[in-house]
Amino acid sequence: MSSRVSAHSLLIAPSVLSADFSRLGEEVREVTEGGADLLHLDIMDGHFVPNLTFGPPVIAPLQKWSDLPMEAHLMVSNPSSLVESMARAGVNRLIVHAETDPHLHRLIESIRLNGMSAGVALNPSTSLTVLEEILPLLDRVLIMTVNPGFGGQSFIEGSLSKIRRLSSMKERLGCPRVRIEVDGGISVKNIAQVVSVGADTIVAGTAIFSGPSRKDAISALRSAAGVLLV
Ligand code: DX5
Ligand code: ZN
């Protein structure tokens, strides 16, 4: 086992972007019963990314179908405008893109003041250096392993080095409890690789929602991860 493997337990976070939206409640219930650890909700505004999804009115009723923690991954140009409404909708963690707000520190503080934990997402082209001053305030960092906007894209291989470097940065800055989450193109073919370099939270859309059984897909990801993290 690589020395970089995290001490955190491995978490599987289904991205409902690839779910059947005509039966979103049932889909959320199925992944919950199928062993998911949290729900990953992709919020897109058609501006920061060229795609449009959903917002608080769709999120709030999901609590009737699942008791899992919900995280909202905001791919929007003006994330601060959504902090309060996301908290009211029952979101437990807000993940904001570093590229969307020059006042990241203030945004993170406002997320925490609204009772949520905070994560920061980085596009593939964004350097880890933006995290230097804020890492201790974060619950997790979301490394985008595709360019955000759509499900079903191919994993960008250069992400492995970035995840490895983030693991080192956590050690250097004394932030062992910050999780490393990966999002985009993760499947049974590459999950072991991302875990071996330090990822401990895995977002998966297509890999979970494209086959017949959500439960089997989640189990397959866990066993393909190949290591049992304690
Ligand atoms: C992409 C989203 C992802 C997406 C992942 O912008 O942030 O969460 O749903 O989907 P897959 O697993 O299909 O790449
Ligand atoms: Zn996402």
XYZ file of N, CA and C and ligand atoms in Angstrom:
705
model
N 0.855 -1.206 0.000
C 0.000 0.000 0.000
C 0.887 1.251 0.000
N 0.526 2.217 -0.809
C 1.316 3.441 -0.864
C 1.241 4.185 0.465
N 2.345 4.834 0.833
C 2.348 5.587 2.070
C 1.420 6.800 1.973
N 1.030 7.131 0.749
C 0.172 8.300 0.600
C -1.299 7.965 0.812
N -1.633 6.687 0.907
C -3.032 6.338 1.091
C -3.552 6.978 2.373
N -4.717 7.597 2.260
C -5.258 8.371 3.366
C -5.673 7.484 4.526
N -5.666 8.061 5.717
C -6.150 7.350 6.897
C -7.676 7.418 6.986
N -8.309 8.194 6.109
C -9.771 8.284 6.127
C -10.398 7.021 5.547
N -11.635 6.753 5.953
C -12.376 5.683 5.289
C -12.755 6.152 3.882
N -12.938 5.195 3.001
C -13.298 5.530 1.618
C -14.790 5.845 1.551
N -15.120 6.985 0.977
C -16.526 7.366 0.837
C -16.915 7.359 -0.640
N -18.095 6.809 -0.915
C -18.617 6.796 -2.282
C -19.789 7.775 -2.351
N -19.677 8.726 -3.285
C -20.665 9.802 -3.415
C -21.298 9.762 -4.809
N -22.467 9.152 -4.942
C -23.113 9.148 -6.257
C -23.479 10.563 -6.700
N -23.141 10.896 -7.949
C -23.559 12.169 -8.537
C -24.859 11.925 -9.283
N -25.937 12.585 -8.815
C -27.244 12.319 -9.414
C -27.397 12.917 -10.810
N -26.341 13.597 -11.286
C -26.397 14.157 -12.641
C -26.732 13.080 -13.676
N -26.287 11.850 -13.408
C -26.536 10.772 -14.372
C -27.757 9.933 -14.007
N -28.500 10.354 -12.981
C -29.698 9.604 -12.585
C -30.837 9.883 -13.573
N -31.888 9.096 -13.463
C -33.108 9.339 -14.231
C -33.902 10.410 -13.471
N -33.887 11.641 -13.988
C -34.505 12.761 -13.257
C -36.022 12.624 -13.157
N -36.633 11.799 -13.988
C -38.091 11.636 -13.903
C -38.475 10.816 -12.683
N -37.476 10.154 -12.081
C -37.717 9.395 -10.837
C -36.559 9.616 -9.862
N -36.262 10.899 -9.660
C -35.083 11.263 -8.861
C -35.178 10.750 -7.417
N -36.375 10.851 -6.829
C -36.542 10.367 -5.460
C -36.188 8.889 -5.344
N -36.726 8.081 -6.248
C -36.439 6.630 -6.211
C -34.954 6.361 -6.422
N -34.346 7.121 -7.338
C -32.913 6.931 -7.606
C -32.095 7.196 -6.332
N -32.470 8.258 -5.642
C -31.756 8.627 -4.411
C -31.973 7.556 -3.341
N -33.178 7.033 -3.264
C -33.439 5.955 -2.305
C -32.612 4.707 -2.659
N -32.534 4.406 -3.944
C -31.787 3.204 -4.353
C -30.300 3.300 -4.011
N -29.690 4.464 -4.251
C -28.258 4.561 -3.899
C -28.068 4.562 -2.383
N -29.037 5.094 -1.668
C -28.956 5.092 -0.201
C -29.005 3.649 0.311
N -29.983 2.892 -0.191
C -30.088 1.483 0.223
C -28.944 0.652 -0.347
N -28.334 1.152 -1.405
C -27.253 0.416 -2.065
C -25.878 0.660 -1.464
N -25.807 1.466 -0.396
C -24.540 1.597 0.311
C -23.762 2.875 0.053
N -24.391 3.872 -0.553
C -23.682 5.142 -0.749
C -23.439 5.821 0.604
N -22.421 6.677 0.637
C -22.082 7.370 1.885
C -22.629 8.789 1.941
N -22.826 9.401 0.797
C -23.369 10.762 0.735
C -23.898 10.996 -0.670
N -24.678 12.083 -0.811
C -25.218 12.425 -2.135
C -24.480 13.635 -2.670
N -24.036 13.558 -3.926
C -23.317 14.656 -4.579
C -24.272 15.289 -5.596
N -24.559 16.573 -5.381
C -25.561 17.272 -6.193
C -24.869 18.342 -7.037
N -24.911 18.187 -8.343
C -24.197 19.093 -9.247
C -25.096 20.244 -9.674
N -24.728 21.444 -9.234
C -25.521 22.638 -9.508
C -24.816 23.454 -10.593
N -25.460 23.581 -11.745
C -24.850 24.291 -12.883
C -25.768 25.414 -13.338
N -25.149 26.551 -13.711
C -25.939 27.745 -14.008
C -25.978 28.128 -15.481
N -25.384 27.322 -16.349
C -25.386 27.671 -17.770
C -24.497 28.857 -18.090
N -23.646 29.242 -17.124
C -22.787 30.411 -17.312
C -21.341 30.054 -16.972
N -21.106 29.635 -15.733
C -19.759 29.152 -15.384
C -19.450 27.876 -16.166
N -20.461 27.056 -16.347
C -20.337 25.868 -17.204
C -21.496 25.877 -18.214
N -21.284 25.277 -19.366
C -22.320 25.346 -20.412
C -23.415 24.300 -20.227
N -23.978 24.253 -19.041
C -25.036 23.280 -18.781
C -25.836 23.819 -17.602
N -27.073 23.384 -17.508
C -27.999 23.909 -16.510
C -28.622 22.710 -15.789
N -28.649 22.750 -14.454
C -29.266 21.596 -13.775
C -30.421 22.032 -12.879
N -30.215 22.048 -11.585
C -31.339 22.275 -10.667
C -30.854 23.056 -9.456
N -31.793 23.418 -8.582
C -31.435 24.227 -7.412
C -32.203 23.798 -6.179
N -32.271 24.684 -5.180
C -32.861 24.335 -3.885
C -34.257 23.691 -3.934
N -35.177 24.116 -4.808
C -36.506 23.479 -4.774
C -36.477 21.995 -5.139
N -35.484 21.578 -5.887
C -35.356 20.152 -6.230
C -34.621 19.409 -5.114
N -33.720 20.115 -4.442
C -32.898 19.466 -3.413
C -33.711 19.192 -2.134
N -34.477 20.173 -1.692
C -35.160 20.048 -0.386
C -35.978 18.756 -0.258
N -36.781 18.376 -1.259
C -37.595 17.159 -1.097
C -36.797 15.865 -1.081
N -35.521 15.909 -1.456
C -34.731 14.667 -1.460
C -34.574 14.109 -0.048
N -34.745 14.990 0.952
C -34.637 14.523 2.343
C -35.729 13.517 2.692
N -36.807 13.503 1.899
C -37.858 12.508 2.142
C -37.439 11.123 1.656
N -36.419 11.094 0.801
C -36.028 9.826 0.172
C -34.718 9.274 0.726
N -33.981 10.095 1.447
C -32.660 9.659 1.917
C -32.263 10.433 3.164
N -31.586 9.723 4.077
C -31.056 10.422 5.249
C -29.549 10.639 5.122
N -29.007 10.429 3.930
C -27.569 10.639 3.732
C -27.235 12.127 3.736
N -26.000 12.459 4.158
C -25.562 13.854 4.019
C -25.601 14.272 2.539
N -25.939 15.537 2.322
C -25.982 16.050 0.942
C -24.900 17.113 0.767
N -24.137 16.983 -0.325
C -23.205 18.053 -0.668
C -23.605 18.625 -2.015
N -23.566 19.959 -2.109
C -23.857 20.618 -3.380
C -22.550 21.120 -3.974
N -22.283 20.706 -5.190
C -21.090 21.132 -5.938
C -21.540 22.258 -6.856
N -21.203 23.489 -6.433
C -21.693 24.665 -7.150
C -20.808 25.008 -8.342
N -21.320 24.775 -9.524
C -20.624 25.206 -10.751
C -21.396 26.406 -11.292
N -21.284 27.503 -10.539
C -22.050 28.719 -10.832
C -21.128 29.929 -10.702
N -21.473 30.989 -11.437
C -20.617 32.179 -11.452
C -20.704 33.029 -10.196
N -21.814 32.916 -9.476
C -21.993 33.773 -8.302
C -22.374 32.924 -7.079
N -21.436 32.119 -6.575
C -21.792 31.155 -5.533
C -22.310 31.787 -4.245
N -21.844 33.001 -3.900
C -22.262 33.572 -2.612
C -23.774 33.799 -2.571
N -24.395 33.984 -3.744
C -25.840 34.236 -3.767
C -26.649 32.990 -3.398
N -26.017 31.822 -3.376
C -26.764 30.586 -3.119
C -26.539 30.002 -1.724
N -25.658 30.624 -0.950
C -25.276 30.011 0.334
C -26.489 29.803 1.250
N -27.272 30.852 1.456
C -28.387 30.729 2.401
C -29.460 29.778 1.902
N -29.792 29.853 0.614
C -30.867 28.980 0.111
C -30.446 27.516 0.103
N -29.169 27.256 -0.099
C -28.700 25.870 -0.048
C -28.779 25.329 1.386
N -28.421 26.165 2.347
C -28.520 25.739 3.751
C -29.981 25.444 4.097
N -30.881 26.318 3.654
C -32.314 26.107 3.939
C -32.844 24.840 3.270
N -32.275 24.477 2.135
C -32.730 23.267 1.422
C -32.212 21.985 2.061
N -31.364 22.126 3.098
C -30.892 20.933 3.804
C -29.517 20.452 3.383
N -28.814 21.257 2.594
C -27.463 20.875 2.164
C -26.516 20.925 3.364
N -25.700 19.881 3.512
C -24.770 19.806 4.647
C -23.390 20.365 4.322
N -23.031 20.274 3.049
C -21.700 20.762 2.652
C -21.823 21.484 1.318
N -21.181 22.654 1.250
C -21.173 23.407 0.004
C -19.755 23.394 -0.562
N -19.658 22.957 -1.809
C -18.356 22.934 -2.481
C -18.383 24.004 -3.565
N -17.458 24.956 -3.449
C -17.441 26.083 -4.387
C -16.151 26.044 -5.210
N -16.249 26.523 -6.430
C -15.063 26.540 -7.296
C -14.191 27.747 -6.988
N -12.888 27.500 -6.827
C -11.945 28.592 -6.557
C -11.977 29.635 -7.673
N -12.333 29.189 -8.893
C -12.296 30.101 -10.044
C -13.456 31.088 -10.047
N -14.449 30.882 -9.157
C -15.676 31.673 -9.269
C -15.766 32.856 -8.317
N -14.824 32.983 -7.380
C -14.942 34.073 -6.405
C -13.556 34.534 -5.951
N -13.232 35.827 -6.164
C -11.923 36.315 -5.728
C -11.824 36.429 -4.207
N -12.973 36.337 -3.522
C -12.985 36.458 -2.056
C -13.320 35.118 -1.423
N -12.484 34.132 -1.735
C -12.763 32.763 -1.291
C -12.838 32.648 0.223
N -11.959 33.359 0.923
C -11.951 33.277 2.381
C -13.300 33.711 2.943
N -13.801 34.837 2.451
C -15.091 35.338 2.931
C -16.220 34.348 2.600
N -16.163 33.776 1.411
C -17.190 32.821 0.997
C -17.179 31.585 1.907
N -15.997 31.090 2.206
C -15.886 29.903 3.069
C -16.425 30.212 4.465
N -16.081 31.387 4.969
C -16.592 31.791 6.286
C -18.113 31.841 6.276
N -18.678 32.358 5.205
C -20.134 32.487 5.166
C -20.802 31.110 5.055
N -20.177 30.187 4.378
C -20.708 28.811 4.314
C -20.727 28.215 5.724
N -19.634 28.394 6.442
C -19.547 27.824 7.798
C -20.526 28.514 8.752
N -20.668 29.818 8.598
C -21.615 30.541 9.455
C -23.056 30.096 9.213
N -23.313 29.583 8.021
C -24.650 29.082 7.702
C -24.816 27.607 8.067
N -23.887 27.092 8.860
C -24.043 25.748 9.412
C -23.631 24.612 8.500
N -22.938 24.922 7.407
C -22.500 23.865 6.485
C -20.977 23.744 6.569
N -20.454 22.595 6.158
C -19.011 22.519 5.999
C -18.672 22.965 4.584
N -17.402 23.322 4.399
C -17.004 23.938 3.131
C -15.960 23.100 2.403
N -16.152 23.011 1.093
C -15.145 22.395 0.239
C -14.819 23.346 -0.894
N -13.614 23.204 -1.432
C -13.243 24.007 -2.600
C -12.901 23.066 -3.739
N -13.461 23.368 -4.917
C -13.199 22.570 -6.110
C -12.214 23.303 -7.009
N -11.358 22.532 -7.660
C -10.394 23.107 -8.603
C -10.571 22.487 -9.985
N -10.705 23.345 -10.977
C -10.716 22.873 -12.364
C -9.376 22.208 -12.688
N -9.340 21.388 -13.727
C -8.058 20.761 -14.090
C -6.932 21.765 -14.330
N -7.263 22.962 -14.819
C -6.213 23.938 -15.132
C -5.819 24.809 -13.939
N -6.486 24.653 -12.809
C -6.222 25.520 -11.655
C -5.165 24.903 -10.739
N -4.198 25.731 -10.373
C -3.090 25.249 -9.542
C -3.508 25.053 -8.086
N -2.867 24.114 -7.426
C -3.099 23.869 -5.998
C -2.695 25.061 -5.138
N -1.905 25.982 -5.694
C -1.402 27.088 -4.873
C -2.538 27.948 -4.303
N -3.708 27.960 -4.936
C -4.820 28.770 -4.398
C -5.277 28.267 -3.033
N -4.831 27.053 -2.658
C -5.278 26.464 -1.387
C -4.385 26.826 -0.200
N -3.192 27.351 -0.506
C -2.171 27.556 0.549
C -2.718 28.247 1.800
N -3.508 29.296 1.616
C -3.943 30.104 2.771
C -5.269 29.636 3.370
N -5.949 28.716 2.712
C -7.305 28.374 3.187
C -7.490 26.909 3.559
N -6.495 26.080 3.283
C -6.678 24.634 3.504
C -7.184 24.290 4.912
N -6.671 24.930 5.973
C -7.145 24.559 7.320
C -8.631 24.847 7.555
N -9.229 25.699 6.726
C -10.645 26.036 6.914
C -11.566 25.044 6.227
N -10.978 24.144 5.452
C -11.798 23.298 4.585
C -12.032 21.916 5.157
N -13.190 21.389 4.805
C -13.521 20.011 5.130
C -12.923 19.086 4.072
N -12.875 19.587 2.826
C -12.310 18.798 1.739
C -11.961 19.651 0.531
N -11.125 19.081 -0.328
C -10.812 19.689 -1.621
C -11.336 18.748 -2.694
N -12.028 19.317 -3.663
C -12.562 18.515 -4.773
C -11.679 18.732 -5.992
N -10.946 17.703 -6.345
C -10.117 17.787 -7.541
C -10.962 17.344 -8.735
N -11.198 18.275 -9.653
C -11.941 17.917 -10.869
C -11.017 17.104 -11.775
N -11.473 15.905 -12.091
C -10.666 15.032 -12.931
C -11.204 14.993 -14.361
N -12.188 15.887 -14.619
C -12.634 16.246 -15.971
C -12.898 17.749 -15.917
N -13.110 18.362 -17.062
C -13.563 19.750 -17.045
C -15.049 19.747 -16.693
N -15.446 20.591 -15.711
C -16.811 20.489 -15.206
C -17.861 20.859 -16.257
N -19.051 20.296 -16.081
C -20.165 20.649 -16.959
C -21.005 19.468 -17.384
N -20.372 18.316 -17.533
C -21.112 17.163 -18.051
C -20.642 15.868 -17.404
N -21.563 14.930 -17.289
C -21.188 13.582 -16.874
C -20.661 12.814 -18.080
N -20.087 11.665 -17.790
C -19.700 10.755 -18.867
C -18.440 11.120 -19.625
N -17.606 12.012 -19.088
C -16.368 12.375 -19.782
C -15.220 11.466 -19.339
N -14.112 11.546 -20.088
C -12.959 10.698 -19.756
C -12.077 11.345 -18.699
N -11.617 10.532 -17.786
C -10.696 10.921 -16.725
C -9.414 11.524 -17.312
N -8.977 12.659 -16.766
C -7.742 13.312 -17.220
C -6.567 12.739 -16.425
N -5.674 12.050 -17.118
C -4.604 11.299 -16.448
C -3.688 12.176 -15.587
N -3.480 13.427 -16.010
C -2.607 14.328 -15.257
C -3.113 14.606 -13.848
N -4.381 14.254 -13.596
C -4.952 14.472 -12.260
C -4.235 13.652 -11.193
N -3.652 12.527 -11.579
C -3.010 11.661 -10.574
C -1.870 12.392 -9.883
N -1.084 13.098 -10.673
C 0.024 13.854 -10.085
C -0.506 14.967 -9.174
N -1.613 15.581 -9.590
C -2.178 16.672 -8.786
C -2.688 16.151 -7.436
N -3.325 14.998 -7.443
C -3.829 14.405 -6.192
C -2.643 14.071 -5.277
N -1.597 13.515 -5.877
C -0.395 13.160 -5.099
C 0.208 14.418 -4.466
N 0.270 15.503 -5.246
C 0.847 16.751 -4.727
C -0.042 17.362 -3.638
N -1.357 17.186 -3.767
C -2.256 17.694 -2.715
C -2.056 16.899 -1.422
N -1.822 15.594 -1.554
C -1.543 14.786 -0.353
C -0.320 15.329 0.372
N 0.719 15.661 -0.388
C 1.938 16.212 0.226
C 1.659 17.572 0.855
N 0.850 18.365 0.181
C 0.543 19.709 0.682
C -0.192 19.618 2.026
N -1.109 18.658 2.126
C -1.823 18.448 3.387
C -0.839 18.157 4.518
N 0.127 17.298 4.235
C 1.136 16.961 5.253
C 1.939 18.192 5.625
N 2.379 18.915 4.589
C 3.234 20.081 4.816
C 2.509 21.146 5.629
N 1.208 21.336 5.365
C 0.464 22.387 6.054
C -0.203 21.882 7.343
N 0.020 20.618 7.661
C -0.538 20.078 8.908
C -2.054 19.977 8.884
N -2.599 19.519 7.777
C -4.060 19.405 7.648
C -4.473 17.972 7.303
N -4.184 17.009 8.168
C -4.470 15.612 7.811
C -5.950 15.297 7.687
N -6.814 16.080 8.359
C -8.235 15.700 8.341
C -8.961 16.189 7.080
N -8.320 17.020 6.287
C -8.972 17.495 5.051
C -9.050 16.331 4.062
N -10.246 16.076 3.580
C -10.411 14.980 2.626
C -10.044 15.403 1.204
N -9.660 14.421 0.417
C -9.394 14.654 -1.013
C -10.459 13.904 -1.806
N -11.299 14.691 -2.477
C -12.411 14.134 -3.242
C -12.089 14.269 -4.724
N -12.482 13.290 -5.501
C -12.235 13.347 -6.950
C -13.553 13.227 -7.680
N -13.655 13.926 -8.805
C -14.940 14.034 -9.505
C -14.720 14.067 -11.007
N -15.222 13.020 -11.664
C -15.215 13.008 -13.127
C -14.481 11.820 -13.718
N -15.235 10.994 -14.428
C -14.624 9.884 -15.157
C -14.089 8.771 -14.276
N -14.596 8.662 -13.043
C -14.108 7.596 -12.151
C -14.943 6.325 -12.383
N -14.242 5.213 -12.491
C -14.909 3.934 -12.741
C -14.116 2.831 -12.059
N -14.563 1.597 -12.238
C -13.812 0.466 -11.656
C -12.420 0.381 -12.277
N -12.231 0.991 -13.453
C -10.921 0.900 -14.113
C -9.862 1.786 -13.469
N -10.265 2.909 -12.872
C -9.228 3.826 -12.358
C -9.374 4.179 -10.875
N -10.382 3.634 -10.202
C -10.576 4.021 -8.792
C -9.373 3.628 -7.929
N -8.773 2.466 -8.198
C -7.624 2.048 -7.376
C -6.472 3.034 -7.525
N -6.294 3.534 -8.740
C -5.201 4.497 -8.977
C -5.409 5.780 -8.191
N -6.627 6.328 -8.238
C -6.836 7.606 -7.532
C -6.731 7.423 -6.021
N -7.182 6.274 -5.533
C -7.074 6.007 -4.092
C -5.610 5.833 -3.698
N -4.837 5.191 -4.573
C -3.438 4.922 -4.225
C -2.611 6.204 -4.115
N -3.052 7.287 -4.743
C -2.297 8.536 -4.621
C -2.899 9.484 -3.579
N -3.998 9.070 -2.917
C -4.474 9.877 -1.795
C -5.939 10.266 -1.796
N -6.688 9.964 -2.864
C -8.116 10.308 -2.852
C -8.845 9.412 -1.856
N -9.788 10.004 -1.096
C -10.533 9.201 -0.124
C -12.039 9.359 -0.272
N -12.470 10.224 -1.200
C -13.895 10.415 -1.428
C -14.103 10.422 -2.945
N -14.970 9.532 -3.399
C -15.080 9.270 -4.828
C -16.471 9.658 -5.319
N -16.526 10.630 -6.226
C -17.793 10.970 -6.877
C -17.906 10.105 -8.129
N -19.073 9.536 -8.328
C -19.279 8.741 -9.547
C -20.714 8.907 -10.020
N -20.865 9.274 -11.274
C -22.186 9.427 -11.884
C -22.474 8.259 -12.809
N -21.852 8.288 -13.972
C -22.079 7.246 -14.973
C -21.823 5.847 -14.410
N -20.761 5.705 -13.636
C -20.389 4.376 -13.128
C -21.473 3.796 -12.218
N -22.282 4.657 -11.604
C -23.308 4.157 -10.685
C -24.687 4.105 -11.335
N -24.994 5.087 -12.190
C -26.370 5.185 -12.691
C -26.585 4.609 -14.091
N -25.521 4.113 -14.737
C -25.768 3.656 -16.111
C -26.139 2.173 -16.203
N -25.836 1.407 -15.156
C -26.161 -0.021 -15.211
C -27.506 -0.322 -14.571
N -27.855 -1.611 -14.467
C -29.161 -1.977 -13.918
C -29.251 -1.867 -12.392
N -28.128 -2.046 -11.672
C -28.206 -2.069 -10.206
C -27.275 -1.039 -9.580
N -27.873 -0.104 -8.841
C -27.070 0.911 -8.138
C -26.202 0.237 -7.068
N -26.810 -0.736 -6.370
C -26.096 -1.416 -5.280
C -24.877 -2.165 -5.801
N -25.064 -2.903 -6.897
C -23.934 -3.660 -7.461
C -22.835 -2.711 -7.933
N -23.237 -1.576 -8.500
C -22.239 -0.626 -9.017
C -21.412 -0.033 -7.867
N -22.081 0.272 -6.763
C -21.362 0.833 -5.611
C -20.416 -0.227 -5.021
N -20.904 -1.459 -4.902
C -20.045 -2.543 -4.380
C -18.853 -2.770 -5.295
N -19.095 -2.707 -6.603
C -18.001 -2.942 -7.566
C -16.935 -1.858 -7.417
N -17.359 -0.622 -7.202
C -16.381 0.464 -7.009
C -15.566 0.220 -5.752
N -16.259 -0.160 -4.666
C -15.537 -0.397 -3.408
C -14.520 -1.522 -3.569
N -14.919 -2.613 -4.214
C -13.948 -3.701 -4.286
C -12.836 -3.370 -5.269
N -13.156 -2.596 -6.324
C -12.097 -2.223 -7.268
C -11.111 -1.231 -6.647
N -11.543 -0.532 -5.604
C -10.617 0.418 -4.954
C -9.402 -0.336 -4.420
N -9.619 -1.603 -4.108
C -8.490 -2.507 -3.891
C -7.826 -2.405 -2.544
N -8.088 -1.370 -1.814
C -7.482 -1.264 -0.494
C -8.602 -0.991 0.494
N -8.472 -1.526 1.657
C -9.447 -1.236 2.692
C -8.873 -0.143 3.556
N -9.416 1.037 3.438
C -8.925 2.148 4.265
C -9.651 2.097 5.604
N -8.907 2.318 6.650
C -9.563 2.223 7.971
C -10.142 3.544 8.416
C -19.173 17.115 -13.776
C -19.782 16.812 -12.433
C -19.651 15.409 -11.994
C -20.279 14.397 -12.911
C -19.508 13.143 -12.794
O -19.150 18.478 -13.983
O -19.220 17.625 -11.427
O -20.098 15.237 -10.654
O -21.614 14.138 -12.628
O -20.021 12.247 -13.704
P -19.177 11.018 -14.248
O -18.907 10.131 -13.067
O -20.100 10.406 -15.244
O -17.928 11.557 -14.868
Zn -19.662 17.197 -9.264
